[in-house]
């Protein structure tokens, strides 16, 4: 099943790379919440092809007015382009993200960066991989960390709190970065390219595909109050190794 999903996701990447100058950009109720015709094309393709690979499955996708609830049985959680603004601008830091859950527990995660042709994937209990090579989180403390974060662009009321926290972290870490694709940023933590990622509000389709990759790479993720993640909720998100997470929680209280 994992190999079939990977093949389908990589074919979806061909749709991503086929984009021309007319992206068919519209907004979803906000000038900063944008969608393109390629988001919709890729999601439609994934729904169609994954249904053939896993008959009887259900879907929980970002785009459109369809199901937004993680159901029992086999359910795919899909973000067709995580980092749509980056895609629109040609910034080349976007991902196609697919998770497969069984009875609400994620058992497969695939995140594909079509620009760099980087494929992150994991299956429950079988480790995490980047382009076929095993990956693992770092063991850095925050003083040795490259930290990634999200700015909650659809909730501007959280901007001050976000940047106040990031300033604290900036003075303790090596550096901070804002990438614009949560799925890729979480995979970068999973592969030791970065050491901590956080965002005060994150949608489940943004983190679901990368979550198992992170977990199988030895990392951990939770909400800001250290509660377990729930794919049926919009909530805060933080991930890293256990050492850096403990330091992050301490900073939240300072």
PDB file of C-alpha atoms in Angstrom:
ATOM      1  CA  UNK A   1       0.000   0.000   0.000  1.00  0.00           C
ATOM      2  CA  UNK A   2       2.826   2.436   0.834  1.00  0.00           C
ATOM      3  CA  UNK A   3       4.466   1.937  -2.564  1.00  0.00           C
ATOM      4  CA  UNK A   4       1.158   2.549  -4.341  1.00  0.00           C
ATOM      5  CA  UNK A   5       0.615   5.764  -2.389  1.00  0.00           C
ATOM      6  CA  UNK A   6       4.149   6.945  -3.149  1.00  0.00           C
ATOM      7  CA  UNK A   7       3.669   6.305  -6.870  1.00  0.00           C
ATOM      8  CA  UNK A   8       0.410   8.280  -6.869  1.00  0.00           C
ATOM      9  CA  UNK A   9       1.906  11.193  -4.926  1.00  0.00           C
ATOM     10  CA  UNK A  10       4.870  11.394  -7.309  1.00  0.00           C
ATOM     11  CA  UNK A  11       2.481  11.464 -10.270  1.00  0.00           C
ATOM     12  CA  UNK A  12       0.649  14.314  -8.550  1.00  0.00           C
ATOM     13  CA  UNK A  13       4.006  16.074  -8.494  1.00  0.00           C
ATOM     14  CA  UNK A  14       3.979  16.029 -12.287  1.00  0.00           C
ATOM     15  CA  UNK A  15       0.764  18.073 -12.202  1.00  0.00           C
ATOM     16  CA  UNK A  16       2.462  20.520  -9.834  1.00  0.00           C
ATOM     17  CA  UNK A  17       5.472  20.875 -12.144  1.00  0.00           C
ATOM     18  CA  UNK A  18       3.240  21.314 -15.202  1.00  0.00           C
ATOM     19  CA  UNK A  19       1.950  24.654 -13.901  1.00  0.00           C
ATOM     20  CA  UNK A  20       2.126  27.480 -16.393  1.00  0.00           C
ATOM     21  CA  UNK A  21       1.710  31.215 -15.987  1.00  0.00           C
ATOM     22  CA  UNK A  22      -2.053  30.981 -15.496  1.00  0.00           C
ATOM     23  CA  UNK A  23      -2.432  29.542 -11.995  1.00  0.00           C
ATOM     24  CA  UNK A  24      -6.141  30.355 -11.658  1.00  0.00           C
ATOM     25  CA  UNK A  25      -5.669  32.098  -8.323  1.00  0.00           C
ATOM     26  CA  UNK A  26      -8.679  32.821  -6.103  1.00  0.00           C
ATOM     27  CA  UNK A  27      -9.037  33.495  -2.379  1.00  0.00           C
ATOM     28  CA  UNK A  28     -10.887  31.538   0.281  1.00  0.00           C
ATOM     29  CA  UNK A  29     -12.493  34.461   2.095  1.00  0.00           C
ATOM     30  CA  UNK A  30      -9.249  36.300   2.835  1.00  0.00           C
ATOM     31  CA  UNK A  31      -6.673  38.119   0.726  1.00  0.00           C
ATOM     32  CA  UNK A  32      -3.925  35.974   2.286  1.00  0.00           C
ATOM     33  CA  UNK A  33      -5.720  32.603   2.098  1.00  0.00           C
ATOM     34  CA  UNK A  34      -5.182  31.729  -1.552  1.00  0.00           C
ATOM     35  CA  UNK A  35      -5.933  28.712  -3.712  1.00  0.00           C
ATOM     36  CA  UNK A  36      -4.994  27.888  -7.308  1.00  0.00           C
ATOM     37  CA  UNK A  37      -6.535  25.621  -9.908  1.00  0.00           C
ATOM     38  CA  UNK A  38      -3.555  23.317  -9.343  1.00  0.00           C
ATOM     39  CA  UNK A  39      -4.486  22.799  -5.674  1.00  0.00           C
ATOM     40  CA  UNK A  40      -7.860  21.568  -6.886  1.00  0.00           C
ATOM     41  CA  UNK A  41      -6.451  19.523  -9.773  1.00  0.00           C
ATOM     42  CA  UNK A  42      -3.971  17.740  -7.518  1.00  0.00           C
ATOM     43  CA  UNK A  43      -6.570  17.026  -4.833  1.00  0.00           C
ATOM     44  CA  UNK A  44      -9.027  15.668  -7.404  1.00  0.00           C
ATOM     45  CA  UNK A  45      -6.270  13.475  -8.875  1.00  0.00           C
ATOM     46  CA  UNK A  46      -5.273  12.159  -5.441  1.00  0.00           C
ATOM     47  CA  UNK A  47      -8.864  11.398  -4.477  1.00  0.00           C
ATOM     48  CA  UNK A  48      -9.452   9.516  -7.720  1.00  0.00           C
ATOM     49  CA  UNK A  49      -6.225   7.501  -7.781  1.00  0.00           C
ATOM     50  CA  UNK A  50      -6.084   6.721  -4.058  1.00  0.00           C
ATOM     51  CA  UNK A  51      -9.669   5.456  -4.174  1.00  0.00           C
ATOM     52  CA  UNK A  52      -8.540   2.966  -6.838  1.00  0.00           C
ATOM     53  CA  UNK A  53      -5.568   1.890  -4.706  1.00  0.00           C
ATOM     54  CA  UNK A  54      -7.553   1.659  -1.466  1.00  0.00           C
ATOM     55  CA  UNK A  55     -11.192   0.877  -2.376  1.00  0.00           C
ATOM     56  CA  UNK A  56     -13.742   2.007   0.169  1.00  0.00           C
ATOM     57  CA  UNK A  57     -11.485   4.584   1.800  1.00  0.00           C
ATOM     58  CA  UNK A  58     -12.732   8.023   2.808  1.00  0.00           C
ATOM     59  CA  UNK A  59     -11.067  11.412   2.368  1.00  0.00           C
ATOM     60  CA  UNK A  60     -10.390  14.485   4.474  1.00  0.00           C
ATOM     61  CA  UNK A  61      -8.953  17.153   2.161  1.00  0.00           C
ATOM     62  CA  UNK A  62      -8.145  20.829   2.503  1.00  0.00           C
ATOM     63  CA  UNK A  63      -9.829  22.108  -0.648  1.00  0.00           C
ATOM     64  CA  UNK A  64     -13.527  22.343  -1.365  1.00  0.00           C
ATOM     65  CA  UNK A  65     -16.576  21.794   0.814  1.00  0.00           C
ATOM     66  CA  UNK A  66     -16.217  18.051   1.250  1.00  0.00           C
ATOM     67  CA  UNK A  67     -15.594  16.044   4.421  1.00  0.00           C
ATOM     68  CA  UNK A  68     -13.476  17.862   7.047  1.00  0.00           C
ATOM     69  CA  UNK A  69     -13.630  15.130   9.672  1.00  0.00           C
ATOM     70  CA  UNK A  70     -11.284  12.206  10.248  1.00  0.00           C
ATOM     71  CA  UNK A  71     -13.513   9.147  10.036  1.00  0.00           C
ATOM     72  CA  UNK A  72     -13.163   5.568  11.248  1.00  0.00           C
ATOM     73  CA  UNK A  73     -11.886   2.918   8.846  1.00  0.00           C
ATOM     74  CA  UNK A  74      -9.280   3.938   6.273  1.00  0.00           C
ATOM     75  CA  UNK A  75      -9.225   7.707   5.755  1.00  0.00           C
ATOM     76  CA  UNK A  76      -6.762   9.827   3.787  1.00  0.00           C
ATOM     77  CA  UNK A  77      -5.853  13.315   5.035  1.00  0.00           C
ATOM     78  CA  UNK A  78      -4.650  15.404   2.099  1.00  0.00           C
ATOM     79  CA  UNK A  79      -3.091  18.794   1.500  1.00  0.00           C
ATOM     80  CA  UNK A  80      -2.582  19.019  -2.273  1.00  0.00           C
ATOM     81  CA  UNK A  81      -0.175  21.957  -2.047  1.00  0.00           C
ATOM     82  CA  UNK A  82       1.057  22.875   1.415  1.00  0.00           C
ATOM     83  CA  UNK A  83       2.667  26.236   0.804  1.00  0.00           C
ATOM     84  CA  UNK A  84       0.322  27.621  -1.845  1.00  0.00           C
ATOM     85  CA  UNK A  85       1.654  31.184  -1.497  1.00  0.00           C
ATOM     86  CA  UNK A  86       5.185  29.869  -2.064  1.00  0.00           C
ATOM     87  CA  UNK A  87       3.909  27.991  -5.138  1.00  0.00           C
ATOM     88  CA  UNK A  88       2.254  31.146  -6.505  1.00  0.00           C
ATOM     89  CA  UNK A  89       5.430  33.173  -6.031  1.00  0.00           C
ATOM     90  CA  UNK A  90       7.783  30.481  -7.324  1.00  0.00           C
ATOM     91  CA  UNK A  91       9.527  30.342  -3.949  1.00  0.00           C
ATOM     92  CA  UNK A  92      10.027  26.563  -4.294  1.00  0.00           C
ATOM     93  CA  UNK A  93       9.216  25.440  -0.773  1.00  0.00           C
ATOM     94  CA  UNK A  94       5.923  23.588  -1.094  1.00  0.00           C
ATOM     95  CA  UNK A  95       4.776  20.002  -0.635  1.00  0.00           C
ATOM     96  CA  UNK A  96       2.125  17.468  -1.510  1.00  0.00           C
ATOM     97  CA  UNK A  97       1.110  15.879   1.782  1.00  0.00           C
ATOM     98  CA  UNK A  98      -0.807  12.618   2.234  1.00  0.00           C
ATOM     99  CA  UNK A  99      -1.531  10.692   5.432  1.00  0.00           C
ATOM    100  CA  UNK A 100      -3.479   7.461   5.734  1.00  0.00           C
ATOM    101  CA  UNK A 101      -5.254   6.813   9.022  1.00  0.00           C
ATOM    102  CA  UNK A 102      -6.863   3.582  10.180  1.00  0.00           C
ATOM    103  CA  UNK A 103      -9.587   4.108  12.773  1.00  0.00           C
ATOM    104  CA  UNK A 104      -8.234   7.643  13.323  1.00  0.00           C
ATOM    105  CA  UNK A 105      -4.622   6.538  13.887  1.00  0.00           C
ATOM    106  CA  UNK A 106      -2.121   7.588  11.205  1.00  0.00           C
ATOM    107  CA  UNK A 107      -0.345   4.540   9.776  1.00  0.00           C
ATOM    108  CA  UNK A 108       1.302   5.980   6.628  1.00  0.00           C
ATOM    109  CA  UNK A 109       2.713   9.410   5.854  1.00  0.00           C
ATOM    110  CA  UNK A 110       4.072  10.702   2.537  1.00  0.00           C
ATOM    111  CA  UNK A 111       5.319  14.239   1.912  1.00  0.00           C
ATOM    112  CA  UNK A 112       6.731  15.117  -1.493  1.00  0.00           C
ATOM    113  CA  UNK A 113       8.636  18.267  -2.451  1.00  0.00           C
ATOM    114  CA  UNK A 114       8.164  18.444  -6.249  1.00  0.00           C
ATOM    115  CA  UNK A 115      10.632  21.313  -6.660  1.00  0.00           C
ATOM    116  CA  UNK A 116      13.599  19.473  -5.138  1.00  0.00           C
ATOM    117  CA  UNK A 117      12.277  15.955  -5.883  1.00  0.00           C
ATOM    118  CA  UNK A 118      12.593  15.081  -2.195  1.00  0.00           C
ATOM    119  CA  UNK A 119      10.308  12.307  -0.959  1.00  0.00           C
ATOM    120  CA  UNK A 120       9.786  11.825   2.776  1.00  0.00           C
ATOM    121  CA  UNK A 121       7.771   8.809   3.896  1.00  0.00           C
ATOM    122  CA  UNK A 122       7.059   6.470   6.780  1.00  0.00           C
ATOM    123  CA  UNK A 123       4.940   3.477   7.674  1.00  0.00           C
ATOM    124  CA  UNK A 124       4.037   2.727  11.266  1.00  0.00           C
ATOM    125  CA  UNK A 125       6.782   0.721  12.965  1.00  0.00           C
ATOM    126  CA  UNK A 126       9.109   0.725   9.948  1.00  0.00           C
ATOM    127  CA  UNK A 127      11.139   3.923  10.344  1.00  0.00           C
ATOM    128  CA  UNK A 128      11.226   7.156   8.361  1.00  0.00           C
ATOM    129  CA  UNK A 129      12.993   7.808   5.071  1.00  0.00           C
ATOM    130  CA  UNK A 130      14.096  10.570   2.714  1.00  0.00           C
ATOM    131  CA  UNK A 131      14.620   9.323  -0.846  1.00  0.00           C
ATOM    132  CA  UNK A 132      15.112   5.782   0.433  1.00  0.00           C
ATOM    133  CA  UNK A 133      17.623   6.644   3.168  1.00  0.00           C
ATOM    134  CA  UNK A 134      16.738   6.418   6.882  1.00  0.00           C
ATOM    135  CA  UNK A 135      16.337   9.708   8.727  1.00  0.00           C
ATOM    136  CA  UNK A 136      16.359  10.654  12.411  1.00  0.00           C
ATOM    137  CA  UNK A 137      15.779  13.772  14.464  1.00  0.00           C
ATOM    138  CA  UNK A 138      18.766  15.571  15.959  1.00  0.00           C
ATOM    139  CA  UNK A 139      19.617  15.478  19.667  1.00  0.00           C
ATOM    140  CA  UNK A 140      20.316  19.235  19.869  1.00  0.00           C
ATOM    141  CA  UNK A 141      19.495  21.506  22.753  1.00  0.00           C
ATOM    142  CA  UNK A 142      17.918  24.823  21.784  1.00  0.00           C
ATOM    143  CA  UNK A 143      21.313  26.576  21.889  1.00  0.00           C
ATOM    144  CA  UNK A 144      22.484  24.375  19.019  1.00  0.00           C
ATOM    145  CA  UNK A 145      19.219  24.473  17.100  1.00  0.00           C
ATOM    146  CA  UNK A 146      17.994  25.824  13.807  1.00  0.00           C
ATOM    147  CA  UNK A 147      14.380  26.684  14.616  1.00  0.00           C
ATOM    148  CA  UNK A 148      11.478  26.825  12.159  1.00  0.00           C
ATOM    149  CA  UNK A 149       8.142  28.481  12.896  1.00  0.00           C
ATOM    150  CA  UNK A 150       4.831  29.471  11.369  1.00  0.00           C
ATOM    151  CA  UNK A 151       3.142  32.843  11.636  1.00  0.00           C
ATOM    152  CA  UNK A 152      -0.573  31.846  11.675  1.00  0.00           C
ATOM    153  CA  UNK A 153      -1.203  33.989   8.572  1.00  0.00           C
ATOM    154  CA  UNK A 154      -4.996  33.564   8.769  1.00  0.00           C
ATOM    155  CA  UNK A 155      -5.128  34.611  12.443  1.00  0.00           C
ATOM    156  CA  UNK A 156      -3.387  37.989  12.595  1.00  0.00           C
ATOM    157  CA  UNK A 157      -4.503  38.386  16.211  1.00  0.00           C
ATOM    158  CA  UNK A 158      -1.776  35.845  17.092  1.00  0.00           C
ATOM    159  CA  UNK A 159       1.018  37.769  15.353  1.00  0.00           C
ATOM    160  CA  UNK A 160       2.225  39.614  18.455  1.00  0.00           C
ATOM    161  CA  UNK A 161       2.329  36.454  20.587  1.00  0.00           C
ATOM    162  CA  UNK A 162       4.059  34.551  17.791  1.00  0.00           C
ATOM    163  CA  UNK A 163       6.810  37.093  17.297  1.00  0.00           C
ATOM    164  CA  UNK A 164       7.215  37.685  21.033  1.00  0.00           C
ATOM    165  CA  UNK A 165       7.875  33.964  21.496  1.00  0.00           C
ATOM    166  CA  UNK A 166      10.103  33.851  18.422  1.00  0.00           C
ATOM    167  CA  UNK A 167      12.200  36.727  19.761  1.00  0.00           C
ATOM    168  CA  UNK A 168      12.848  34.737  22.946  1.00  0.00           C
ATOM    169  CA  UNK A 169      13.845  31.704  20.907  1.00  0.00           C
ATOM    170  CA  UNK A 170      15.937  33.779  18.490  1.00  0.00           C
ATOM    171  CA  UNK A 171      18.224  34.925  21.319  1.00  0.00           C
ATOM    172  CA  UNK A 172      18.748  31.334  22.489  1.00  0.00           C
ATOM    173  CA  UNK A 173      19.009  29.380  19.210  1.00  0.00           C
ATOM    174  CA  UNK A 174      21.555  29.506  16.397  1.00  0.00           C
ATOM    175  CA  UNK A 175      18.930  30.946  13.997  1.00  0.00           C
ATOM    176  CA  UNK A 176      15.227  30.988  13.159  1.00  0.00           C
ATOM    177  CA  UNK A 177      13.509  30.492   9.792  1.00  0.00           C
ATOM    178  CA  UNK A 178       9.977  30.975   8.404  1.00  0.00           C
ATOM    179  CA  UNK A 179       9.547  28.566   5.495  1.00  0.00           C
ATOM    180  CA  UNK A 180       5.841  28.662   4.694  1.00  0.00           C
ATOM    181  CA  UNK A 181       5.177  24.908   4.422  1.00  0.00           C
ATOM    182  CA  UNK A 182       4.443  23.191   7.721  1.00  0.00           C
ATOM    183  CA  UNK A 183       4.618  19.746   6.130  1.00  0.00           C
ATOM    184  CA  UNK A 184       8.138  20.343   4.830  1.00  0.00           C
ATOM    185  CA  UNK A 185       9.265  22.089   8.000  1.00  0.00           C
ATOM    186  CA  UNK A 186       8.156  19.119  10.113  1.00  0.00           C
ATOM    187  CA  UNK A 187       9.964  16.769   7.725  1.00  0.00           C
ATOM    188  CA  UNK A 188      13.084  18.923   8.045  1.00  0.00           C
ATOM    189  CA  UNK A 189      12.920  18.418  11.805  1.00  0.00           C
ATOM    190  CA  UNK A 190      12.400  14.684  11.241  1.00  0.00           C
ATOM    191  CA  UNK A 191      15.524  14.522   9.089  1.00  0.00           C
ATOM    192  CA  UNK A 192      17.727  16.661  11.351  1.00  0.00           C
ATOM    193  CA  UNK A 193      17.894  19.539   8.861  1.00  0.00           C
ATOM    194  CA  UNK A 194      16.258  21.634  11.594  1.00  0.00           C
ATOM    195  CA  UNK A 195      15.610  20.960  15.258  1.00  0.00           C
ATOM    196  CA  UNK A 196      12.336  22.574  16.337  1.00  0.00           C
ATOM    197  CA  UNK A 197       9.154  23.707  14.587  1.00  0.00           C
ATOM    198  CA  UNK A 198       6.122  25.437  16.085  1.00  0.00           C
ATOM    199  CA  UNK A 199       2.973  27.344  15.126  1.00  0.00           C
ATOM    200  CA  UNK A 200       0.215  28.716  17.358  1.00  0.00           C
ATOM    201  CA  UNK A 201      -2.561  27.461  15.061  1.00  0.00           C
ATOM    202  CA  UNK A 202      -2.200  24.707  12.487  1.00  0.00           C
ATOM    203  CA  UNK A 203      -4.791  22.833  10.445  1.00  0.00           C
ATOM    204  CA  UNK A 204      -4.627  19.022  10.603  1.00  0.00           C
ATOM    205  CA  UNK A 205      -4.021  18.600   6.865  1.00  0.00           C
ATOM    206  CA  UNK A 206      -0.870  20.729   7.292  1.00  0.00           C
ATOM    207  CA  UNK A 207       0.749  18.355   9.791  1.00  0.00           C
ATOM    208  CA  UNK A 208      -0.897  14.950   9.253  1.00  0.00           C
ATOM    209  CA  UNK A 209       1.310  13.671   6.412  1.00  0.00           C
ATOM    210  CA  UNK A 210       4.507  14.673   8.198  1.00  0.00           C
ATOM    211  CA  UNK A 211       3.479  13.565  11.686  1.00  0.00           C
ATOM    212  CA  UNK A 212       4.229   9.851  11.294  1.00  0.00           C
ATOM    213  CA  UNK A 213       7.481  10.663   9.484  1.00  0.00           C
ATOM    214  CA  UNK A 214       8.538  12.726  12.498  1.00  0.00           C
ATOM    215  CA  UNK A 215       7.424  10.058  14.976  1.00  0.00           C
ATOM    216  CA  UNK A 216       9.166   7.231  13.116  1.00  0.00           C
ATOM    217  CA  UNK A 217      12.304   9.417  12.990  1.00  0.00           C
ATOM    218  CA  UNK A 218      12.382   9.553  16.781  1.00  0.00           C
ATOM    219  CA  UNK A 219      10.676  12.915  17.218  1.00  0.00           C
ATOM    220  CA  UNK A 220       7.631  13.999  19.174  1.00  0.00           C
ATOM    221  CA  UNK A 221       4.835  16.473  18.555  1.00  0.00           C
ATOM    222  CA  UNK A 222       2.044  17.966  20.647  1.00  0.00           C
ATOM    223  CA  UNK A 223       0.030  21.107  21.244  1.00  0.00           C
ATOM    224  CA  UNK A 224       1.566  24.018  23.155  1.00  0.00           C
ATOM    225  CA  UNK A 225       0.130  22.662  26.415  1.00  0.00           C
ATOM    226  CA  UNK A 226       1.738  19.257  25.736  1.00  0.00           C
ATOM    227  CA  UNK A 227      -1.611  17.614  24.893  1.00  0.00           C
ATOM    228  CA  UNK A 228      -1.794  14.915  22.214  1.00  0.00           C
ATOM    229  CA  UNK A 229      -2.601  16.059  18.695  1.00  0.00           C
ATOM    230  CA  UNK A 230      -6.128  15.525  17.386  1.00  0.00           C
ATOM    231  CA  UNK A 231      -6.656  15.492  13.617  1.00  0.00           C
ATOM    232  CA  UNK A 232     -10.246  16.611  14.142  1.00  0.00           C
ATOM    233  CA  UNK A 233      -9.152  19.879  15.767  1.00  0.00           C
ATOM    234  CA  UNK A 234      -7.435  23.085  14.707  1.00  0.00           C
ATOM    235  CA  UNK A 235      -4.855  23.669  17.431  1.00  0.00           C
ATOM    236  CA  UNK A 236      -1.312  24.731  18.248  1.00  0.00           C
ATOM    237  CA  UNK A 237       1.576  22.516  17.136  1.00  0.00           C
ATOM    238  CA  UNK A 238       5.184  22.006  18.212  1.00  0.00           C
ATOM    239  CA  UNK A 239       7.655  19.250  17.356  1.00  0.00           C
ATOM    240  CA  UNK A 240      11.268  18.296  17.894  1.00  0.00           C
ATOM    241  CA  UNK A 241      13.368  15.972  20.020  1.00  0.00           C
ATOM    242  CA  UNK A 242      12.454  15.538  23.688  1.00  0.00           C
ATOM    243  CA  UNK A 243      15.295  17.745  24.897  1.00  0.00           C
ATOM    244  CA  UNK A 244      14.438  20.753  22.767  1.00  0.00           C
ATOM    245  CA  UNK A 245      10.703  20.334  23.439  1.00  0.00           C
ATOM    246  CA  UNK A 246      11.291  20.531  27.200  1.00  0.00           C
ATOM    247  CA  UNK A 247      13.216  23.767  26.689  1.00  0.00           C
ATOM    248  CA  UNK A 248      10.450  25.114  24.429  1.00  0.00           C
ATOM    249  CA  UNK A 249       7.779  24.460  27.091  1.00  0.00           C
ATOM    250  CA  UNK A 250       9.952  26.234  29.677  1.00  0.00           C
ATOM    251  CA  UNK A 251      10.239  29.269  27.397  1.00  0.00           C
ATOM    252  CA  UNK A 252       6.457  29.391  27.046  1.00  0.00           C
ATOM    253  CA  UNK A 253       6.200  29.820  30.806  1.00  0.00           C
ATOM    254  CA  UNK A 254       8.920  32.462  31.085  1.00  0.00           C
TER     255      UNK A 254
END
